[in-house]
Amino acid sequence: MKRPLVRLPAYLLAAALIAAAGTALACTRTLYVGADNMVITGRNMDWQEDMFSNLWVFPAGMKRNGAAGPKSIEWTSKYGSVVVSGYEVGSTDGMNEKGLVANMLYLAESDYGKPVESRPNLSIAAWPQFVLDGYATVAETVEALRKEPFNLLAPTLPNGSPAALHLAISDSSGDSAIFEYVGGKLVIHHGRKYTVMTNSPVYEQQLALDEYWKGIGGTTFLPGTARAADRFVRASFLLGAIPRKIDKNFIKSVPQQSFAYQAVASVMSVQRAVSVPLGMTTPNEPNVSSTLWRTVSDQKNLVYYFDSATRPNTFWVSLDKLNLKPGAPVKKLTIQNGEVFSGEVSADFKPAEPFKFLPASPN
């Protein structure tokens, strides 16, 4: 008996067309929750060129400025963090000492609206760092940012691309939130169910498309292009398919037969499965972007894994081996020149002057 033809409802078809027309500058984020209170966030950084990324250790007690002129918001970091920089002008991804993770991804539809005169300003290059510096949980962050304590300003990126970005956060309890500015308004999706994020279209439409594909079933058929909407669907299916407890078929070959390491490996497998090959180009899609690197944040054990597309080894940073107390030095792990590291690398960070956030102007 033939399977009946599945017809896409009109509103979903419209969303699919929006996705097809949208810019494909890309990233993928997933959130995994498993046995023994394991919480892991995976993230791919997809971009059209090398971003000269390095890893940084920022201690608590740093005095910060929003890099947005005389009305910049100011704060002092409450928590230390490990982050990955982009173009050495912003924090793109990271985890703080409380297990809060921030991942900033591209969203072409972003519209931050006109600045409100009574609010201070924040360059979008500092948005993830503002969150990592100041908050321990998703709920705490949502409560604070819902009040819109700043105007988010989006300067042009060093390569000439617009800074059209949205933010995903997760914490060690498995809570999650997505922050987008759509039509000049802040939209927040808060809850443990928000486990996957990619790029265009806006998040509400991504969720609708995912529901449609769940009705078909991932073992029957999955969309396979490098577009953000297709990666969202594949990541959602794969994240739901990996084991949430020890897998007896594989645990013997896992270091120390540790479920934590198995779970990290599973999440890394998902991130690799939705990666875009390095150097991939398509004639009709000049903005399809290669995966440059992946991070996997073990939020229970506070270990931050880094997996590069351009070198053979995965390495990691154990936050409990870092000095994140106020007064500790800022440190940097330089990787932008092809440096190769493996294993636990906390001792390889060197003292450095912190990078300056990309300045923004309200005009």
mmCIF file of C-alpha atoms in Angstrom:
data_model
loop_
_atom_site.group_PDB
_atom_site.id
_atom_site.type_symbol
_atom_site.label_atom_id
_atom_site.label_comp_id
_atom_site.label_asym_id
_atom_site.label_seq_id
_atom_site.Cartn_x
_atom_site.Cartn_y
_atom_site.Cartn_z
ATOM 1 C CA MET A 1 0.000 0.000 0.000
ATOM 2 C CA LYS A 2 1.445 3.361 -0.977
ATOM 3 C CA ARG A 3 2.066 5.944 1.687
ATOM 4 C CA PRO A 4 -0.357 8.879 1.150
ATOM 5 C CA LEU A 5 1.155 12.090 -0.094
ATOM 6 C CA VAL A 6 1.734 14.483 2.791
ATOM 7 C CA ARG A 7 0.649 17.993 1.911
ATOM 8 C CA LEU A 8 2.273 20.904 3.666
ATOM 9 C CA PRO A 9 -0.291 23.296 5.184
ATOM 10 C CA ALA A 10 -0.300 26.770 3.671
ATOM 11 C CA TYR A 11 1.182 28.516 6.705
ATOM 12 C CA LEU A 12 4.008 25.978 6.865
ATOM 13 C CA LEU A 13 4.639 26.248 3.169
ATOM 14 C CA ALA A 14 4.959 29.995 3.591
ATOM 15 C CA ALA A 15 7.467 29.477 6.384
ATOM 16 C CA ALA A 16 9.419 27.072 4.209
ATOM 17 C CA LEU A 17 9.553 29.615 1.417
ATOM 18 C CA ILE A 18 10.805 32.241 3.834
ATOM 19 C CA ALA A 19 13.541 29.844 4.882
ATOM 20 C CA ALA A 20 14.415 29.146 1.259
ATOM 21 C CA ALA A 21 14.769 32.826 0.509
ATOM 22 C CA GLY A 22 16.653 33.701 3.679
ATOM 23 C CA THR A 23 20.361 34.193 4.121
ATOM 24 C CA ALA A 24 22.125 30.959 4.982
ATOM 25 C CA LEU A 25 24.892 32.308 7.178
ATOM 26 C CA ALA A 26 24.571 29.650 9.762
ATOM 27 C CA CYS A 27 25.045 27.987 13.135
ATOM 28 C CA THR A 28 23.347 25.160 15.036
ATOM 29 C CA ARG A 29 22.742 24.844 18.786
ATOM 30 C CA THR A 30 21.374 21.828 20.692
ATOM 31 C CA LEU A 31 20.570 21.206 24.375
ATOM 32 C CA TYR A 32 20.791 17.682 25.828
ATOM 33 C CA VAL A 33 19.439 16.531 29.211
ATOM 34 C CA GLY A 34 20.169 12.981 30.379
ATOM 35 C CA ALA A 35 20.487 10.719 33.399
ATOM 36 C CA ASP A 36 22.507 11.676 36.482
ATOM 37 C CA ASN A 37 21.655 15.373 35.956
ATOM 38 C CA MET A 38 23.733 15.554 32.785
ATOM 39 C CA VAL A 39 23.110 18.763 30.853
ATOM 40 C CA ILE A 40 25.139 19.506 27.730
ATOM 41 C CA THR A 41 24.888 22.274 25.153
ATOM 42 C CA GLY A 42 26.391 21.772 21.698
ATOM 43 C CA ARG A 43 27.029 24.504 19.173
ATOM 44 C CA ASN A 44 28.426 24.813 15.628
ATOM 45 C CA MET A 45 29.914 28.071 14.407
ATOM 46 C CA ASP A 46 29.234 28.311 10.670
ATOM 47 C CA TRP A 47 30.555 31.334 8.832
ATOM 48 C CA GLN A 48 31.675 32.407 5.374
ATOM 49 C CA GLU A 49 35.328 32.962 6.319
ATOM 50 C CA ASP A 50 37.837 32.491 9.124
ATOM 51 C CA MET A 51 36.808 34.564 12.169
ATOM 52 C CA PHE A 52 40.276 34.556 13.815
ATOM 53 C CA SER A 53 38.747 32.955 16.888
ATOM 54 C CA ASN A 54 40.674 32.414 20.115
ATOM 55 C CA LEU A 55 39.657 31.144 23.562
ATOM 56 C CA TRP A 56 39.626 33.496 26.528
ATOM 57 C CA VAL A 57 39.377 33.152 30.297
ATOM 58 C CA PHE A 58 37.704 36.121 31.959
ATOM 59 C CA PRO A 59 37.698 36.216 35.798
ATOM 60 C CA ALA A 60 35.041 37.711 38.017
ATOM 61 C CA GLY A 61 35.484 41.307 39.098
ATOM 62 C CA MET A 62 36.166 42.784 35.638
ATOM 63 C CA LYS A 63 34.819 46.269 35.021
ATOM 64 C CA ARG A 64 32.955 46.264 31.724
ATOM 65 C CA ASN A 65 31.602 48.828 29.317
ATOM 66 C CA GLY A 66 28.951 48.316 26.622
ATOM 67 C CA ALA A 67 31.175 49.826 23.886
ATOM 68 C CA ALA A 68 28.339 52.021 22.643
ATOM 69 C CA GLY A 69 29.391 55.590 23.286
ATOM 70 C CA PRO A 70 28.893 57.862 26.293
ATOM 71 C CA LYS A 71 25.580 56.216 27.226
ATOM 72 C CA SER A 72 27.063 52.720 27.374
ATOM 73 C CA ILE A 73 25.835 50.406 30.088
ATOM 74 C CA GLU A 74 28.493 49.580 32.676
ATOM 75 C CA TRP A 75 28.856 46.545 34.921
ATOM 76 C CA THR A 76 31.317 44.472 36.923
ATOM 77 C CA SER A 77 31.470 40.760 36.180
ATOM 78 C CA LYS A 78 29.996 38.644 38.957
ATOM 79 C CA TYR A 79 31.139 35.326 37.479
ATOM 80 C CA GLY A 80 34.178 34.131 35.578
ATOM 81 C CA SER A 81 33.823 32.489 32.182
ATOM 82 C CA VAL A 82 35.494 30.788 29.231
ATOM 83 C CA VAL A 83 34.524 32.194 25.816
ATOM 84 C CA VAL A 84 35.394 31.950 22.136
ATOM 85 C CA SER A 85 35.964 35.264 20.399
ATOM 86 C CA GLY A 86 34.957 36.317 16.903
ATOM 87 C CA TYR A 87 37.312 38.636 15.000
ATOM 88 C CA GLU A 88 38.744 39.480 18.456
ATOM 89 C CA VAL A 89 35.944 42.020 18.893
ATOM 90 C CA GLY A 90 33.204 40.010 20.585
ATOM 91 C CA SER A 91 32.220 36.951 22.607
ATOM 92 C CA THR A 92 30.363 34.498 20.369
ATOM 93 C CA ASP A 93 30.021 31.516 22.687
ATOM 94 C CA GLY A 94 30.935 30.519 26.230
ATOM 95 C CA MET A 95 30.164 29.081 29.657
ATOM 96 C CA ASN A 96 30.509 30.684 33.071
ATOM 97 C CA GLU A 97 31.504 29.128 36.385
ATOM 98 C CA LYS A 98 27.848 28.478 37.303
ATOM 99 C CA GLY A 99 27.223 26.407 34.179
ATOM 100 C CA LEU A 100 25.288 29.092 32.289
ATOM 101 C CA VAL A 101 25.993 28.839 28.562
ATOM 102 C CA ALA A 102 25.458 31.584 25.959
ATOM 103 C CA ASN A 103 25.490 30.932 22.206
ATOM 104 C CA MET A 104 25.055 33.796 19.714
ATOM 105 C CA LEU A 105 23.831 32.791 16.233
ATOM 106 C CA TYR A 106 23.020 34.600 13.002
ATOM 107 C CA LEU A 107 19.423 35.678 12.284
ATOM 108 C CA ALA A 108 18.935 37.712 9.101
ATOM 109 C CA GLU A 109 15.458 38.872 10.186
ATOM 110 C CA SER A 110 16.758 40.636 13.304
ATOM 111 C CA ASP A 111 15.410 44.149 13.852
ATOM 112 C CA TYR A 112 16.493 45.812 17.095
ATOM 113 C CA GLY A 113 14.236 48.858 16.761
ATOM 114 C CA LYS A 114 15.031 52.466 17.575
ATOM 115 C CA PRO A 115 16.997 53.113 20.776
ATOM 116 C CA VAL A 116 14.927 54.278 23.735
ATOM 117 C CA GLU A 117 16.415 57.536 24.987
ATOM 118 C CA SER A 118 16.095 56.623 28.682
ATOM 119 C CA ARG A 119 18.055 53.363 28.371
ATOM 120 C CA PRO A 120 21.818 52.849 28.249
ATOM 121 C CA ASN A 121 23.322 51.162 25.193
ATOM 122 C CA LEU A 122 25.072 47.826 24.636
ATOM 123 C CA SER A 123 27.006 46.724 21.561
ATOM 124 C CA ILE A 124 25.718 43.367 20.362
ATOM 125 C CA ALA A 125 29.337 42.130 20.406
ATOM 126 C CA ALA A 126 29.120 42.193 24.224
ATOM 127 C CA TRP A 127 25.623 40.699 24.564
ATOM 128 C CA PRO A 128 26.689 37.111 25.426
ATOM 129 C CA GLN A 129 29.397 38.402 27.763
ATOM 130 C CA PHE A 130 26.917 40.622 29.595
ATOM 131 C CA VAL A 131 24.832 37.511 30.296
ATOM 132 C CA LEU A 132 27.751 35.283 31.299
ATOM 133 C CA ASP A 133 29.186 37.975 33.568
ATOM 134 C CA GLY A 134 26.006 38.661 35.457
ATOM 135 C CA TYR A 135 23.737 35.628 35.752
ATOM 136 C CA ALA A 136 23.792 32.068 37.073
ATOM 137 C CA THR A 137 20.519 30.685 35.682
ATOM 138 C CA VAL A 138 18.237 31.064 32.689
ATOM 139 C CA ALA A 139 15.294 32.161 34.842
ATOM 140 C CA GLU A 140 17.371 34.917 36.429
ATOM 141 C CA THR A 141 18.552 36.083 33.008
ATOM 142 C CA VAL A 142 15.049 36.098 31.515
ATOM 143 C CA GLU A 143 13.673 38.068 34.444
ATOM 144 C CA ALA A 144 16.373 40.705 34.021
ATOM 145 C CA LEU A 145 16.417 40.994 30.214
ATOM 146 C CA ARG A 146 12.623 40.983 29.891
ATOM 147 C CA LYS A 147 12.762 44.443 31.467
ATOM 148 C CA GLU A 148 15.025 45.531 28.570
ATOM 149 C CA PRO A 149 17.710 47.244 30.675
ATOM 150 C CA PHE A 150 19.603 48.390 27.552
ATOM 151 C CA ASN A 151 19.266 49.256 23.895
ATOM 152 C CA LEU A 152 20.965 46.579 21.815
ATOM 153 C CA LEU A 153 22.999 48.217 19.049
ATOM 154 C CA ALA A 154 24.271 46.204 16.082
ATOM 155 C CA PRO A 155 27.302 47.657 14.283
ATOM 156 C CA THR A 156 28.584 46.224 11.005
ATOM 157 C CA LEU A 157 30.929 43.255 11.528
ATOM 158 C CA PRO A 158 34.603 43.515 10.515
ATOM 159 C CA ASN A 159 33.946 41.590 7.280
ATOM 160 C CA GLY A 160 31.168 43.977 6.246
ATOM 161 C CA SER A 161 28.258 41.695 7.216
ATOM 162 C CA PRO A 162 25.407 43.085 9.314
ATOM 163 C CA ALA A 163 25.419 42.048 12.980
ATOM 164 C CA ALA A 164 22.025 40.362 12.725
ATOM 165 C CA LEU A 165 22.086 37.949 15.640
ATOM 166 C CA HIS A 166 19.951 36.147 18.210
ATOM 167 C CA LEU A 167 20.960 34.560 21.511
ATOM 168 C CA ALA A 168 20.373 31.149 23.094
ATOM 169 C CA ILE A 169 21.127 30.449 26.757
ATOM 170 C CA SER A 170 20.926 27.318 28.894
ATOM 171 C CA ASP A 171 21.857 26.407 32.453
ATOM 172 C CA SER A 172 22.892 23.376 34.498
ATOM 173 C CA SER A 173 19.263 22.508 35.316
ATOM 174 C CA GLY A 174 18.384 22.096 31.628
ATOM 175 C CA ASP A 175 16.409 25.327 31.411
ATOM 176 C CA SER A 176 16.621 27.213 28.123
ATOM 177 C CA ALA A 177 15.716 30.533 26.524
ATOM 178 C CA ILE A 178 15.925 32.111 23.085
ATOM 179 C CA PHE A 179 16.136 35.908 22.657
ATOM 180 C CA GLU A 180 15.268 37.486 19.304
ATOM 181 C CA TYR A 181 14.481 41.018 18.199
ATOM 182 C CA VAL A 182 11.743 40.832 15.561
ATOM 183 C CA GLY A 183 10.070 43.914 14.139
ATOM 184 C CA GLY A 184 11.880 46.042 16.696
ATOM 185 C CA LYS A 185 10.491 44.040 19.641
ATOM 186 C CA LEU A 186 12.215 41.612 22.002
ATOM 187 C CA VAL A 187 10.731 38.107 21.732
ATOM 188 C CA ILE A 188 11.660 35.525 24.391
ATOM 189 C CA HIS A 189 11.000 31.783 24.234
ATOM 190 C CA HIS A 190 11.639 30.378 27.720
ATOM 191 C CA GLY A 191 11.390 26.734 28.708
ATOM 192 C CA ARG A 192 13.165 23.387 28.755
ATOM 193 C CA LYS A 193 11.498 22.363 25.495
ATOM 194 C CA TYR A 194 13.510 24.850 23.448
ATOM 195 C CA THR A 195 16.400 22.518 22.779
ATOM 196 C CA VAL A 196 17.373 23.378 19.193
ATOM 197 C CA MET A 197 18.155 26.672 17.484
ATOM 198 C CA THR A 198 19.572 27.501 14.058
ATOM 199 C CA ASN A 199 18.979 30.648 11.983
ATOM 200 C CA SER A 200 16.270 31.839 9.569
ATOM 201 C CA PRO A 201 13.309 31.974 9.678
ATOM 202 C CA VAL A 202 12.394 33.438 13.075
ATOM 203 C CA TYR A 203 12.110 30.922 15.903
ATOM 204 C CA GLU A 204 8.319 30.641 15.930
ATOM 205 C CA GLN A 205 8.388 29.512 12.306
ATOM 206 C CA GLN A 206 11.270 27.124 12.946
ATOM 207 C CA LEU A 207 9.155 25.405 15.599
ATOM 208 C CA ALA A 208 6.221 25.070 13.195
ATOM 209 C CA LEU A 209 8.412 23.464 10.535
ATOM 210 C CA ASP A 210 9.863 21.070 13.105
ATOM 211 C CA GLU A 211 6.364 19.965 14.149
ATOM 212 C CA TYR A 212 5.526 19.176 10.536
ATOM 213 C CA TRP A 213 8.607 16.984 10.080
ATOM 214 C CA LYS A 214 7.972 15.184 13.366
ATOM 215 C CA GLY A 215 4.686 14.058 11.846
ATOM 216 C CA ILE A 216 6.557 12.463 8.970
ATOM 217 C CA GLY A 217 9.186 10.824 11.188
ATOM 218 C CA GLY A 218 12.951 11.103 10.960
ATOM 219 C CA THR A 219 13.475 7.461 10.076
ATOM 220 C CA THR A 220 11.216 7.923 7.048
ATOM 221 C CA PHE A 221 12.653 11.086 5.573
ATOM 222 C CA LEU A 222 14.565 14.183 6.693
ATOM 223 C CA PRO A 223 15.383 17.349 4.720
ATOM 224 C CA GLY A 224 19.055 17.291 3.822
ATOM 225 C CA THR A 225 20.216 20.698 2.640
ATOM 226 C CA ALA A 226 22.569 23.031 4.491
ATOM 227 C CA ARG A 227 19.767 25.569 4.995
ATOM 228 C CA ALA A 228 19.017 26.595 8.557
ATOM 229 C CA ALA A 229 15.465 25.206 8.600
ATOM 230 C CA ASP A 230 16.672 21.801 7.377
ATOM 231 C CA ARG A 231 19.495 21.689 9.906
ATOM 232 C CA PHE A 232 16.989 22.536 12.640
ATOM 233 C CA VAL A 233 14.875 19.507 11.701
ATOM 234 C CA ARG A 234 17.849 17.129 11.482
ATOM 235 C CA ALA A 235 19.334 18.351 14.752
ATOM 236 C CA SER A 236 15.963 17.985 16.478
ATOM 237 C CA PHE A 237 15.562 14.399 15.277
ATOM 238 C CA LEU A 238 19.144 13.364 16.086
ATOM 239 C CA LEU A 239 19.047 14.993 19.525
ATOM 240 C CA GLY A 240 15.912 13.003 20.329
ATOM 241 C CA ALA A 241 17.471 9.775 19.095
ATOM 242 C CA ILE A 242 20.697 9.665 21.126
ATOM 243 C CA PRO A 243 20.660 7.746 24.448
ATOM 244 C CA ARG A 244 19.831 9.470 27.742
ATOM 245 C CA LYS A 245 21.576 6.857 29.898
ATOM 246 C CA ILE A 246 24.511 4.464 29.652
ATOM 247 C CA ASP A 247 24.488 2.620 26.346
ATOM 248 C CA LYS A 248 25.770 -0.908 26.943
ATOM 249 C CA ASN A 249 26.602 -1.268 23.249
ATOM 250 C CA PHE A 250 29.320 1.383 23.423
ATOM 251 C CA ILE A 251 30.226 2.195 27.035
ATOM 252 C CA LYS A 252 33.173 -0.225 27.215
ATOM 253 C CA SER A 253 35.193 1.892 24.784
ATOM 254 C CA VAL A 254 34.317 5.183 26.505
ATOM 255 C CA PRO A 255 37.096 6.559 28.774
ATOM 256 C CA GLN A 256 36.542 5.372 32.357
ATOM 257 C CA GLN A 257 33.234 3.876 31.144
ATOM 258 C CA SER A 258 31.823 7.261 32.131
ATOM 259 C CA PHE A 259 28.285 8.227 31.163
ATOM 260 C CA ALA A 260 29.379 11.879 31.147
ATOM 261 C CA TYR A 261 31.948 11.151 28.442
ATOM 262 C CA GLN A 262 29.452 9.058 26.510
ATOM 263 C CA ALA A 263 26.933 11.899 26.596
ATOM 264 C CA VAL A 264 29.535 14.438 25.465
ATOM 265 C CA ALA A 265 30.476 12.118 22.591
ATOM 266 C CA SER A 266 26.815 11.754 21.602
ATOM 267 C CA VAL A 267 26.243 15.504 21.533
ATOM 268 C CA MET A 268 29.470 16.046 19.600
ATOM 269 C CA SER A 269 28.245 13.426 17.122
ATOM 270 C CA VAL A 270 25.019 15.380 16.612
ATOM 271 C CA GLN A 271 26.945 18.614 16.054
ATOM 272 C CA ARG A 272 29.218 16.952 13.529
ATOM 273 C CA ALA A 273 26.246 15.383 11.757
ATOM 274 C CA VAL A 274 24.677 18.812 11.125
ATOM 275 C CA SER A 275 27.945 20.519 10.207
ATOM 276 C CA VAL A 276 28.605 22.051 6.794
ATOM 277 C CA PRO A 277 31.814 20.758 5.152
ATOM 278 C CA LEU A 278 34.788 23.110 5.295
ATOM 279 C CA GLY A 279 35.045 25.170 2.111
ATOM 280 C CA MET A 280 31.662 24.074 0.776
ATOM 281 C CA THR A 281 30.276 26.406 -1.869
ATOM 282 C CA THR A 282 27.208 26.186 -4.101
ATOM 283 C CA PRO A 283 26.748 28.381 -7.191
ATOM 284 C CA ASN A 284 23.220 29.469 -6.332
ATOM 285 C CA GLU A 285 23.763 29.823 -2.571
ATOM 286 C CA PRO A 286 26.819 32.044 -2.088
ATOM 287 C CA ASN A 287 26.002 32.513 1.602
ATOM 288 C CA VAL A 288 25.990 28.852 2.640
ATOM 289 C CA SER A 289 28.674 28.832 5.318
ATOM 290 C CA SER A 290 31.212 26.244 6.415
ATOM 291 C CA THR A 291 31.371 24.949 9.971
ATOM 292 C CA LEU A 292 34.557 26.469 11.424
ATOM 293 C CA TRP A 293 34.386 25.000 14.916
ATOM 294 C CA ARG A 294 32.129 23.271 17.418
ATOM 295 C CA THR A 295 31.792 23.629 21.190
ATOM 296 C CA VAL A 296 30.226 21.197 23.644
ATOM 297 C CA SER A 297 29.598 22.497 27.173
ATOM 298 C CA ASP A 298 29.255 19.936 29.967
ATOM 299 C CA GLN A 299 27.245 22.047 32.388
ATOM 300 C CA LYS A 300 27.232 19.485 35.183
ATOM 301 C CA ASN A 301 31.000 18.980 35.338
ATOM 302 C CA LEU A 302 31.901 22.453 34.008
ATOM 303 C CA VAL A 303 34.033 21.271 31.101
ATOM 304 C CA TYR A 304 34.122 23.265 27.856
ATOM 305 C CA TYR A 305 35.073 21.229 24.762
ATOM 306 C CA PHE A 306 36.365 22.782 21.535
ATOM 307 C CA ASP A 307 36.428 20.924 18.219
ATOM 308 C CA SER A 308 37.957 22.661 15.197
ATOM 309 C CA ALA A 309 37.194 21.869 11.571
ATOM 310 C CA THR A 310 40.751 22.764 10.539
ATOM 311 C CA ARG A 311 42.865 20.621 12.848
ATOM 312 C CA PRO A 312 42.796 17.001 14.039
ATOM 313 C CA ASN A 313 42.304 17.242 17.782
ATOM 314 C CA THR A 314 39.478 18.058 20.149
ATOM 315 C CA PHE A 315 40.590 19.772 23.358
ATOM 316 C CA TRP A 316 38.825 20.942 26.481
ATOM 317 C CA VAL A 317 39.000 23.321 29.425
ATOM 318 C CA SER A 318 38.045 22.260 32.956
ATOM 319 C CA LEU A 319 36.745 25.372 34.660
ATOM 320 C CA ASP A 320 37.659 23.993 38.090
ATOM 321 C CA LYS A 321 41.329 24.205 37.031
ATOM 322 C CA LEU A 322 41.073 27.933 36.292
ATOM 323 C CA ASN A 323 41.485 30.885 38.608
ATOM 324 C CA LEU A 324 38.280 32.843 38.068
ATOM 325 C CA LYS A 325 38.397 34.870 41.267
ATOM 326 C CA PRO A 326 38.363 38.689 41.220
ATOM 327 C CA GLY A 327 41.848 40.009 40.545
ATOM 328 C CA ALA A 328 42.974 36.946 38.588
ATOM 329 C CA PRO A 329 44.540 37.709 35.209
ATOM 330 C CA VAL A 330 42.691 37.559 31.919
ATOM 331 C CA LYS A 331 44.142 34.684 29.884
ATOM 332 C CA LYS A 332 44.105 33.695 26.229
ATOM 333 C CA LEU A 333 44.596 30.480 24.278
ATOM 334 C CA THR A 334 45.682 31.513 20.789
ATOM 335 C CA ILE A 335 44.402 29.223 18.045
ATOM 336 C CA GLN A 336 43.890 31.655 15.150
ATOM 337 C CA ASN A 337 47.189 30.697 13.492
ATOM 338 C CA GLY A 338 46.503 26.968 13.309
ATOM 339 C CA GLU A 339 47.992 26.094 16.708
ATOM 340 C CA VAL A 340 47.280 22.486 17.662
ATOM 341 C CA PHE A 341 46.189 21.450 21.175
ATOM 342 C CA SER A 342 44.775 18.253 22.610
ATOM 343 C CA GLY A 343 43.442 17.066 25.945
ATOM 344 C CA GLU A 344 42.862 19.402 28.883
ATOM 345 C CA VAL A 345 44.434 22.792 28.112
ATOM 346 C CA SER A 346 43.789 25.065 31.111
ATOM 347 C CA ALA A 347 47.551 25.309 31.758
ATOM 348 C CA ASP A 348 48.188 26.482 28.178
ATOM 349 C CA PHE A 349 46.327 29.787 28.506
ATOM 350 C CA LYS A 350 48.639 32.804 28.740
ATOM 351 C CA PRO A 351 48.022 36.210 30.399
ATOM 352 C CA ALA A 352 46.764 38.766 27.874
ATOM 353 C CA GLU A 353 45.041 42.107 27.587
ATOM 354 C CA PRO A 354 41.307 41.528 26.973
ATOM 355 C CA PHE A 355 40.009 42.291 23.498
ATOM 356 C CA LYS A 356 37.830 45.363 23.036
ATOM 357 C CA PHE A 357 34.211 44.855 22.039
ATOM 358 C CA LEU A 358 33.224 46.101 18.591
ATOM 359 C CA PRO A 359 32.010 49.661 19.174
ATOM 360 C CA ALA A 360 28.473 50.643 18.295
ATOM 361 C CA SER A 361 26.688 53.937 17.850
ATOM 362 C CA PRO A 362 22.989 54.783 18.305
ATOM 363 C CA ASN A 363 23.137 57.030 15.220
#
